[in-house]
Amino acid sequence: MPREAAKALIETCSGPHELKFQPPHSFTPDPKANHEPYLSVGKQKVKRGLWSPEEDEKLIRHITTHGHSCWSSVPKLAGLQRCGKSCRLRWINYLRPDLKRGCFSEQEERTIIDVHRILGNRWAQIAKHLPGRTDNEVKNFWNSCIKKKLISQGFDPNTHNLLSRTHQSNKQKPNNYYTSSSLFTIETSFSSSSSSMDMIKASLAALSPFPHTNSTTTAAAATSTAITTHQSQTNLSRLYEFACGNYKNRVTNFGNSNLVNIDYQKQSTSTGFGIINNENCMWAVTGFEPHHEFGPSNNIIGHEEMQREAQVQLQEKNCQEEVYKVNDHEFNNSGLIAENVTFGDGSSFDFEFVDSALMPCGIYTNINSIDQLAWEC
DNA sequence: AAGTCTCTCAACCGCGAATCG
DNA sequence: ACGATTCGCGGTTGAGAGACT
């Protein structure tokens, strides 16, 4: 394996030692392949196509001893007839010693799906949550495996929503499913002090994209840090840390009553906490757990039913300015639209485009079959 | 056995962002 | 401020292997 070879090489390359590099793979040039293996760029001919072990060796030797301060100069310095771009790609995607090869684990697959639901096709960002994996690898795995798996389960791999009946081509479609894009929406934006941001980050980590079968595990504790995490959130924590960074992001999957629970009351400068959903407005009024309110115990009720109930509730409360208490936190129903929370340093957290990412149900990730989904009424 | 199809994945391409002079 | 260069990313391609007919 090139990676192992690279590791071995690096181990032996602490100085200008004799290179003990073994050709990482059997390379037997196919006379039929690469009919035009060279591309003229200016006066120089640049080789294209698959890399030979000799080229790998040259590149590894060069980078491990000199680094790659400038990729465009690497080919010349390394004695390769390649463009810098090709060298960079080869190193990053194949020769880097810290790469992990082999099949993706279930956990990795889960992480990819979860992060993809939030970030979309940002393969480089997704790969950052998978140590030793490259964006190219993740992208290929998505296109070749996960995508098909989701489709076969009746989910749109782009939106992560359930496909409409007409789009589902086989009998694997779930018995009860929704075509709606989401049950809930949060359109809250925050600006916060760093300590508040820490809480937000930590609270976001408590958001589980997974379906839960035990509803009692979902309510976040209203502690000062206000976090209840919920099964294997390590990666999500990282993800939401990222979400609190420079990118606009999405927060998903509140439909299963996994909560954001942030005790802003501890912040002297806080002015409120807005949770909204543009259709049902249910969290704010039902303690975040709609199926407790409307459905049989431990059952999640259908979307349409929820909507009906929500509309009734909304009508009842429409003209009121009430304050609701949830887990020791107060909400008001005027917060059905975006509500800004302002903290000291003016930093901000952007939930802008959460809507499309909000899943009606945690799906396909930590479940063995579609039957495990708690959609049945 | 041979031809065709499908799938995987390494590599390329083009574009936008960042950096440099 | 601006153009050139470099970098990084996502989409796409195509070779090769295996499955299927």
Short mmCIF file of C-alpha atoms (C1' of nucleotides) in Angstrom, two decimals:
data_model
loop_
_atom_site.label_atom_id
_atom_site.label_comp_id
_atom_site.label_asym_id
_atom_site.label_seq_id
_atom_site.Cartn_x
_atom_site.Cartn_y
_atom_site.Cartn_z
CA MET A 1 0.00 0.00 0.00
CA PRO A 2 1.32 3.43 -0.88
CA ARG A 3 0.29 4.80 2.47
CA GLU A 4 2.19 2.20 4.39
CA ALA A 5 5.08 2.66 2.08
CA ALA A 6 4.92 6.36 2.67
CA LYS A 7 4.90 5.83 6.42
CA ALA A 8 7.86 3.55 6.15
CA LEU A 9 9.55 6.03 3.96
CA ILE A 10 8.98 8.89 6.31
CA GLU A 11 10.24 6.81 9.19
CA THR A 12 13.43 6.26 7.32
CA CYS A 13 13.65 9.76 6.00
CA SER A 14 14.56 11.72 9.06
CA GLY A 15 17.64 12.67 7.13
CA PRO A 16 19.12 12.14 3.74
CA HIS A 17 19.16 8.41 4.19
CA GLU A 18 19.09 5.77 1.61
CA LEU A 19 15.56 5.47 0.43
CA LYS A 20 13.98 2.21 1.42
CA PHE A 21 10.90 2.70 -0.53
CA GLN A 22 9.20 -0.30 -1.96
CA PRO A 23 6.91 0.18 -4.91
CA PRO A 24 3.54 0.55 -3.25
CA HIS A 25 1.53 -1.13 -5.91
CA SER A 26 2.03 -3.23 -8.91
CA PHE A 27 1.98 -0.94 -11.84
CA THR A 28 1.77 -2.56 -15.18
CA PRO A 29 1.26 0.04 -17.82
CA ASP A 30 -1.58 -0.88 -20.05
CA PRO A 31 -0.61 -0.18 -23.65
CA LYS A 32 -4.25 0.42 -24.41
CA ALA A 33 -4.65 2.96 -21.66
CA ASN A 34 -3.38 6.51 -21.64
CA HIS A 35 -3.08 6.86 -25.35
CA GLU A 36 -2.11 10.47 -24.76
CA PRO A 37 -0.25 10.28 -21.48
CA TYR A 38 1.55 13.53 -22.10
CA LEU A 39 0.05 16.92 -22.41
CA SER A 40 2.09 19.78 -23.70
CA VAL A 41 2.02 22.77 -21.43
CA GLY A 42 4.10 25.47 -22.97
CA LYS A 43 7.44 23.96 -23.82
CA GLN A 44 7.15 21.28 -21.20
CA LYS A 45 5.38 18.01 -21.55
CA VAL A 46 3.31 17.14 -18.55
CA LYS A 47 2.42 13.57 -17.87
CA ARG A 48 -1.15 12.64 -17.16
CA GLY A 49 -2.98 9.57 -16.03
CA LEU A 50 -2.13 7.05 -13.39
CA TRP A 51 0.95 7.49 -11.30
CA SER A 52 3.69 4.93 -11.44
CA PRO A 53 5.43 3.67 -8.30
CA GLU A 54 8.52 5.49 -9.40
CA GLU A 55 6.67 8.76 -9.56
CA ASP A 56 5.15 8.10 -6.18
CA GLU A 57 8.54 7.43 -4.78
CA LYS A 58 9.92 10.66 -6.17
CA LEU A 59 7.06 12.67 -4.81
CA ILE A 60 7.16 11.06 -1.38
CA ARG A 61 10.89 11.47 -1.18
CA HIS A 62 10.68 15.12 -2.10
CA ILE A 63 7.84 16.05 0.20
CA THR A 64 9.12 14.16 3.19
CA THR A 65 12.48 15.84 2.90
CA HIS A 66 11.57 19.28 1.60
CA GLY A 67 7.90 19.74 2.18
CA HIS A 68 5.68 21.41 -0.37
CA SER A 69 5.86 25.10 0.20
CA CYS A 70 4.82 25.70 -3.38
CA TRP A 71 3.12 22.95 -5.31
CA SER A 72 3.90 24.47 -8.65
CA SER A 73 7.60 24.06 -7.97
CA VAL A 74 7.30 20.50 -6.63
CA PRO A 75 7.37 18.70 -9.99
CA LYS A 76 10.56 20.39 -11.05
CA LEU A 77 12.27 19.92 -7.73
CA ALA A 78 11.10 16.35 -7.43
CA GLY A 79 12.03 15.49 -10.98
CA LEU A 80 8.52 14.74 -12.09
CA GLN A 81 6.90 15.47 -15.40
CA ARG A 82 3.66 16.35 -13.74
CA CYS A 83 1.89 19.57 -13.03
CA GLY A 84 1.88 20.87 -9.48
CA LYS A 85 -1.78 20.35 -9.24
CA SER A 86 -1.45 16.69 -10.05
CA CYS A 87 1.30 16.32 -7.45
CA ARG A 88 -0.79 17.98 -4.82
CA LEU A 89 -3.75 15.75 -5.58
CA ARG A 90 -1.65 12.63 -5.57
CA TRP A 91 -0.14 13.50 -2.21
CA ILE A 92 -3.36 14.58 -0.57
CA ASN A 93 -5.53 11.79 -1.85
CA TYR A 94 -3.16 8.90 -1.91
CA LEU A 95 0.34 9.26 -0.57
CA ARG A 96 -0.16 11.19 2.62
CA PRO A 97 0.98 8.94 5.43
CA ASP A 98 -1.93 9.70 7.71
CA LEU A 99 -4.52 8.42 5.32
CA LYS A 100 -6.79 5.65 6.39
CA ARG A 101 -7.72 3.17 3.74
CA GLY A 102 -10.19 0.38 3.60
CA CYS A 103 -13.91 0.24 4.04
CA PHE A 104 -15.78 2.95 5.79
CA SER A 105 -17.01 1.93 9.18
CA GLU A 106 -20.64 2.23 10.20
CA GLN A 107 -19.74 5.13 12.40
CA GLU A 108 -18.02 6.87 9.53
CA GLU A 109 -21.02 6.26 7.33
CA ARG A 110 -23.29 7.71 9.96
CA THR A 111 -21.10 10.73 10.28
CA ILE A 112 -21.05 11.30 6.55
CA ILE A 113 -24.81 11.14 6.33
CA ASP A 114 -25.31 13.39 9.30
CA VAL A 115 -22.85 15.99 8.20
CA HIS A 116 -24.02 15.83 4.63
CA ARG A 117 -27.55 16.51 5.78
CA ILE A 118 -26.31 19.74 7.24
CA LEU A 119 -23.60 20.81 4.86
CA GLY A 120 -24.67 19.28 1.59
CA ASN A 121 -21.97 18.40 -0.91
CA ARG A 122 -19.17 20.11 0.94
CA TRP A 123 -16.96 17.10 0.76
CA ALA A 124 -13.89 18.78 2.11
CA GLN A 125 -15.78 19.92 5.17
CA ILE A 126 -17.34 16.51 5.63
CA ALA A 127 -13.95 14.85 5.33
CA LYS A 128 -12.67 16.99 8.17
CA HIS A 129 -14.93 15.03 10.46
CA LEU A 130 -13.41 11.78 9.31
CA PRO A 131 -9.78 11.58 10.28
CA GLY A 132 -7.71 9.91 7.62
CA ARG A 133 -10.30 10.26 4.91
CA THR A 134 -10.12 12.58 1.97
CA ASP A 135 -12.81 14.61 0.36
CA ASN A 136 -12.43 12.58 -2.79
CA GLU A 137 -12.85 9.36 -0.88
CA VAL A 138 -15.92 10.62 0.92
CA LYS A 139 -17.39 11.90 -2.30
CA ASN A 140 -16.83 8.59 -4.04
CA PHE A 141 -18.26 6.66 -1.15
CA TRP A 142 -21.29 8.89 -1.12
CA ASN A 143 -21.89 8.57 -4.83
CA SER A 144 -21.30 4.87 -5.00
CA CYS A 145 -22.86 3.62 -1.80
CA ILE A 146 -24.68 5.98 0.50
CA LYS A 147 -26.67 7.68 -2.19
CA LYS A 148 -28.09 4.41 -3.39
CA LYS A 149 -28.75 3.21 0.08
CA LEU A 150 -30.75 6.30 0.89
CA ILE A 151 -32.72 6.07 -2.31
CA SER A 152 -33.48 2.43 -1.68
CA GLN A 153 -34.79 3.42 1.73
CA GLY A 154 -37.01 6.00 0.15
CA PHE A 155 -35.04 9.10 0.96
CA ASP A 156 -33.87 11.85 -1.26
CA PRO A 157 -30.08 11.88 -0.92
CA ASN A 158 -29.94 15.55 -1.71
CA THR A 159 -32.46 16.81 0.78
CA HIS A 160 -32.50 13.83 3.13
CA ASN A 161 -36.22 14.05 3.10
CA LEU A 162 -38.52 11.24 2.30
CA LEU A 163 -39.28 10.95 -1.35
CA SER A 164 -42.81 11.35 -2.47
CA ARG A 165 -44.67 8.20 -3.35
CA THR A 166 -44.22 8.77 -7.02
CA HIS A 167 -40.49 8.97 -6.60
CA GLN A 168 -40.22 5.81 -4.66
CA SER A 169 -39.60 3.01 -6.99
CA ASN A 170 -39.72 -0.05 -4.86
CA LYS A 171 -41.46 -1.70 -2.00
CA GLN A 172 -38.98 -0.54 0.56
CA LYS A 173 -40.80 2.69 1.07
CA PRO A 174 -41.81 3.23 4.64
CA ASN A 175 -45.39 2.63 5.65
CA ASN A 176 -45.89 6.07 7.02
CA TYR A 177 -43.88 8.85 5.68
CA TYR A 178 -44.17 12.48 5.02
CA THR A 179 -43.52 14.45 1.95
CA SER A 180 -43.21 17.65 3.84
CA SER A 181 -39.78 19.12 4.02
CA SER A 182 -39.78 19.46 7.74
CA LEU A 183 -41.77 19.52 10.87
CA PHE A 184 -39.98 22.29 12.55
CA THR A 185 -37.94 25.25 11.70
CA ILE A 186 -35.62 27.34 13.68
CA GLU A 187 -34.79 30.68 12.28
CA THR A 188 -33.15 32.14 15.26
CA SER A 189 -29.97 34.07 15.04
CA PHE A 190 -27.70 34.61 17.96
CA SER A 191 -25.04 36.99 18.83
CA SER A 192 -23.28 36.01 21.90
CA SER A 193 -20.37 36.33 24.17
CA SER A 194 -17.82 33.60 23.98
CA SER A 195 -19.21 31.87 27.01
CA SER A 196 -22.61 31.94 25.49
CA MET A 197 -21.22 30.66 22.30
CA ASP A 198 -19.71 27.79 24.19
CA MET A 199 -23.11 26.97 25.51
CA ILE A 200 -24.60 27.20 22.09
CA LYS A 201 -21.98 24.96 20.70
CA ALA A 202 -22.43 22.51 23.46
CA SER A 203 -26.15 22.69 23.15
CA LEU A 204 -26.04 22.10 19.47
CA ALA A 205 -24.04 19.06 20.22
CA ALA A 206 -27.06 17.80 22.03
CA LEU A 207 -29.06 17.85 18.88
CA SER A 208 -29.32 14.35 17.74
CA PRO A 209 -30.06 13.55 14.17
CA PHE A 210 -30.95 10.10 15.24
CA PRO A 211 -34.33 8.80 15.99
CA HIS A 212 -34.84 7.92 19.55
CA THR A 213 -36.93 5.14 20.81
CA ASN A 214 -36.97 6.27 24.34
CA SER A 215 -38.53 9.63 24.59
CA THR A 216 -37.37 10.14 28.11
CA THR A 217 -33.84 10.47 26.90
CA THR A 218 -34.52 13.42 24.74
CA ALA A 219 -35.34 16.27 26.97
CA ALA A 220 -32.28 18.28 27.58
CA ALA A 221 -31.58 19.04 31.15
CA ALA A 222 -31.94 22.63 32.08
CA THR A 223 -28.69 23.06 33.78
CA SER A 224 -26.57 26.11 33.57
CA THR A 225 -24.84 24.59 30.64
CA ALA A 226 -28.06 23.02 29.66
CA ILE A 227 -26.89 20.06 27.79
CA THR A 228 -28.11 16.58 27.48
CA THR A 229 -26.27 14.75 24.83
CA HIS A 230 -27.77 11.83 23.12
CA GLN A 231 -25.92 8.87 21.74
CA SER A 232 -22.69 9.18 19.86
CA GLN A 233 -22.55 12.90 19.55
CA THR A 234 -18.84 13.25 19.33
CA ASN A 235 -18.80 13.90 15.66
CA LEU A 236 -21.79 16.09 15.84
CA SER A 237 -20.13 18.13 18.48
CA ARG A 238 -17.35 18.78 16.10
CA LEU A 239 -19.81 19.47 13.41
CA TYR A 240 -21.70 22.01 15.41
CA GLU A 241 -18.54 23.61 16.53
CA PHE A 242 -18.00 24.06 12.89
CA ALA A 243 -21.53 25.29 12.56
CA CYS A 244 -20.72 27.99 15.03
CA GLY A 245 -17.87 29.13 12.89
CA ASN A 246 -17.81 30.95 9.65
CA TYR A 247 -20.37 29.09 7.72
CA LYS A 248 -24.03 29.39 7.53
CA ASN A 249 -25.41 26.16 8.62
CA ARG A 250 -28.33 24.02 9.28
CA VAL A 251 -29.63 22.48 12.37
CA THR A 252 -31.61 19.41 11.83
CA ASN A 253 -33.90 16.90 13.18
CA PHE A 254 -35.88 18.51 15.85
CA GLY A 255 -38.81 16.44 14.79
CA ASN A 256 -37.80 13.78 17.16
CA SER A 257 -37.83 16.14 20.02
CA ASN A 258 -34.15 16.31 20.45
CA LEU A 259 -33.64 19.66 21.88
CA VAL A 260 -31.63 22.74 21.90
CA ASN A 261 -31.68 23.75 25.45
CA ILE A 262 -29.77 26.81 26.32
CA ASP A 263 -29.98 28.62 29.56
CA TYR A 264 -29.71 32.17 28.45
CA GLN A 265 -31.04 33.39 31.71
CA LYS A 266 -27.62 32.89 33.11
CA GLN A 267 -26.30 35.51 30.74
CA SER A 268 -26.70 38.93 32.09
CA THR A 269 -26.80 40.51 28.68
CA SER A 270 -29.10 38.05 27.08
CA THR A 271 -32.40 39.29 25.92
CA GLY A 272 -34.16 36.15 24.98
CA PHE A 273 -34.18 32.94 23.13
CA GLY A 274 -36.21 32.41 20.06
CA ILE A 275 -37.38 29.14 18.84
CA ILE A 276 -39.75 29.17 16.01
CA ASN A 277 -41.23 26.97 13.53
CA ASN A 278 -43.02 28.49 10.67
CA GLU A 279 -45.83 26.04 10.41
CA ASN A 280 -46.56 24.29 13.62
CA CYS A 281 -45.22 26.51 16.28
CA MET A 282 -45.37 23.59 18.55
CA TRP A 283 -42.21 23.43 20.43
CA ALA A 284 -42.60 26.70 22.04
CA VAL A 285 -45.98 25.74 23.31
CA THR A 286 -45.72 22.10 24.06
CA GLY A 287 -42.48 21.67 25.83
CA PHE A 288 -40.69 20.56 22.72
CA GLU A 289 -42.17 17.17 22.64
CA PRO A 290 -45.12 17.12 20.33
CA HIS A 291 -45.66 13.43 20.49
CA HIS A 292 -46.09 13.68 24.20
CA GLU A 293 -48.65 16.30 23.71
CA PHE A 294 -50.62 14.88 20.87
CA GLY A 295 -49.78 11.31 20.37
CA PRO A 296 -49.83 8.13 22.32
CA SER A 297 -46.98 7.59 24.62
CA ASN A 298 -43.78 6.82 22.81
CA ASN A 299 -45.40 7.22 19.46
CA ILE A 300 -44.78 9.98 17.11
CA ILE A 301 -47.90 11.06 15.43
CA GLY A 302 -48.31 11.83 11.80
CA HIS A 303 -47.27 15.07 10.35
CA GLU A 304 -50.69 16.07 9.17
CA GLU A 305 -52.14 15.36 12.53
CA MET A 306 -49.48 17.43 14.13
CA GLN A 307 -50.15 20.22 11.75
CA ARG A 308 -53.83 20.16 12.52
CA GLU A 309 -53.20 20.19 16.20
CA ALA A 310 -50.65 22.89 15.79
CA GLN A 311 -53.02 25.03 13.82
CA VAL A 312 -55.64 24.69 16.51
CA GLN A 313 -53.14 25.61 19.12
CA LEU A 314 -51.88 28.48 17.10
CA GLN A 315 -55.38 29.81 16.58
CA GLU A 316 -56.03 29.57 20.27
CA LYS A 317 -52.90 31.42 21.07
CA ASN A 318 -52.72 33.66 18.14
CA CYS A 319 -53.72 36.85 19.74
CA GLN A 320 -52.08 36.23 23.00
CA GLU A 321 -48.72 37.29 24.13
CA GLU A 322 -47.90 34.47 26.40
CA VAL A 323 -44.78 33.29 27.99
CA TYR A 324 -44.20 29.61 28.01
CA LYS A 325 -41.95 27.88 30.33
CA VAL A 326 -39.99 24.98 29.03
CA ASN A 327 -37.41 23.28 31.11
CA ASP A 328 -37.17 26.36 33.25
CA HIS A 329 -36.79 28.57 30.23
CA GLU A 330 -39.22 31.10 29.07
CA PHE A 331 -40.41 31.46 25.54
CA ASN A 332 -43.02 33.59 24.03
CA ASN A 333 -45.12 32.87 21.05
CA SER A 334 -44.13 36.03 19.35
CA GLY A 335 -40.89 34.28 18.75
CA LEU A 336 -42.38 32.34 15.93
CA ILE A 337 -40.29 34.35 13.62
CA ALA A 338 -36.63 34.95 13.86
CA GLU A 339 -35.62 36.44 17.08
CA ASN A 340 -32.24 37.86 17.79
CA VAL A 341 -30.42 37.27 20.96
CA THR A 342 -27.78 39.78 21.63
CA PHE A 343 -24.79 39.22 23.77
CA GLY A 344 -21.76 41.19 24.69
CA ASP A 345 -19.17 40.94 22.00
CA GLY A 346 -21.27 41.12 18.93
CA SER A 347 -20.22 37.77 17.59
CA SER A 348 -22.96 35.97 15.83
CA PHE A 349 -24.29 32.60 15.14
CA ASP A 350 -26.22 32.04 12.01
CA PHE A 351 -29.06 29.60 11.73
CA GLU A 352 -30.23 31.11 8.54
CA PHE A 353 -30.90 28.21 6.38
CA VAL A 354 -32.00 25.59 8.73
CA ASP A 355 -35.36 25.01 7.21
CA SER A 356 -34.47 22.73 4.41
CA ALA A 357 -32.33 20.64 6.63
CA LEU A 358 -34.86 19.96 9.28
CA MET A 359 -35.76 16.38 9.08
CA PRO A 360 -39.18 15.09 9.88
CA CYS A 361 -37.53 12.19 11.50
CA GLY A 362 -34.10 10.98 12.24
CA ILE A 363 -33.53 8.40 9.64
CA TYR A 364 -31.36 5.75 8.28
CA THR A 365 -28.32 6.36 10.33
CA ASN A 366 -28.39 4.41 13.51
CA ILE A 367 -31.23 2.19 12.61
CA ASN A 368 -31.16 -1.21 11.15
CA SER A 369 -34.29 -1.04 9.16
CA ILE A 370 -36.90 1.38 8.17
CA ASP A 371 -39.30 -0.41 10.41
CA GLN A 372 -37.54 1.05 13.35
CA LEU A 373 -38.69 4.46 12.46
CA ALA A 374 -41.21 5.65 14.92
CA TRP A 375 -43.68 6.82 12.37
CA GLU A 376 -46.33 4.30 12.99
CA CYS A 377 -49.33 5.71 14.70
"C1'" DA B 1 -15.54 -18.19 -23.30
"C1'" DA B 2 -16.79 -13.85 -24.88
"C1'" DG B 3 -19.29 -9.77 -24.83
"C1'" DT B 4 -21.74 -6.36 -22.18
"C1'" DC B 5 -22.98 -3.95 -18.20
"C1'" DT B 6 -22.19 -1.96 -13.69
"C1'" DC B 7 -19.51 -0.21 -10.18
"C1'" DT B 8 -15.53 1.83 -7.95
"C1'" DC B 9 -12.19 5.13 -7.47
"C1'" DA B 10 -8.04 7.69 -9.05
"C1'" DA B 11 -7.35 11.48 -11.66
"C1'" DC B 12 -8.61 15.48 -14.27
"C1'" DC B 13 -11.05 19.86 -15.20
"C1'" DG B 14 -12.85 24.24 -14.37
"C1'" DC B 15 -14.02 27.60 -11.28
"C1'" DG B 16 -13.80 30.73 -7.34
"C1'" DA B 17 -11.12 32.33 -3.46
"C1'" DA B 18 -6.91 33.66 -1.56
"C1'" DT B 19 -2.44 35.39 -1.99
"C1'" DC B 20 1.29 37.78 -4.11
"C1'" DG B 21 3.82 41.35 -6.56
"C1'" DA C 1 -6.35 48.77 -7.01
"C1'" DC C 2 -5.36 45.31 -10.15
"C1'" DG C 3 -3.71 41.45 -12.68
"C1'" DA C 4 -1.20 37.08 -12.22
"C1'" DT C 5 -0.45 33.11 -9.78
"C1'" DT C 6 -1.52 29.55 -6.59
"C1'" DC C 7 -4.56 26.88 -3.92
"C1'" DG C 8 -8.59 24.30 -2.79
"C1'" DC C 9 -12.90 22.50 -3.91
"C1'" DG C 10 -16.75 20.07 -6.26
"C1'" DG C 11 -18.18 17.91 -10.47
"C1'" DT C 12 -16.99 14.79 -13.93
"C1'" DT C 13 -14.47 11.35 -16.49
"C1'" DG C 14 -12.61 7.07 -17.70
"C1'" DA C 15 -9.80 2.82 -16.72
"C1'" DG C 16 -10.16 -1.42 -14.81
"C1'" DA C 17 -12.29 -5.10 -12.22
"C1'" DG C 18 -16.04 -7.88 -11.35
"C1'" DA C 19 -20.80 -9.37 -12.27
"C1'" DC C 20 -23.97 -10.77 -15.41
"C1'" DT C 21 -25.82 -12.74 -19.71
#
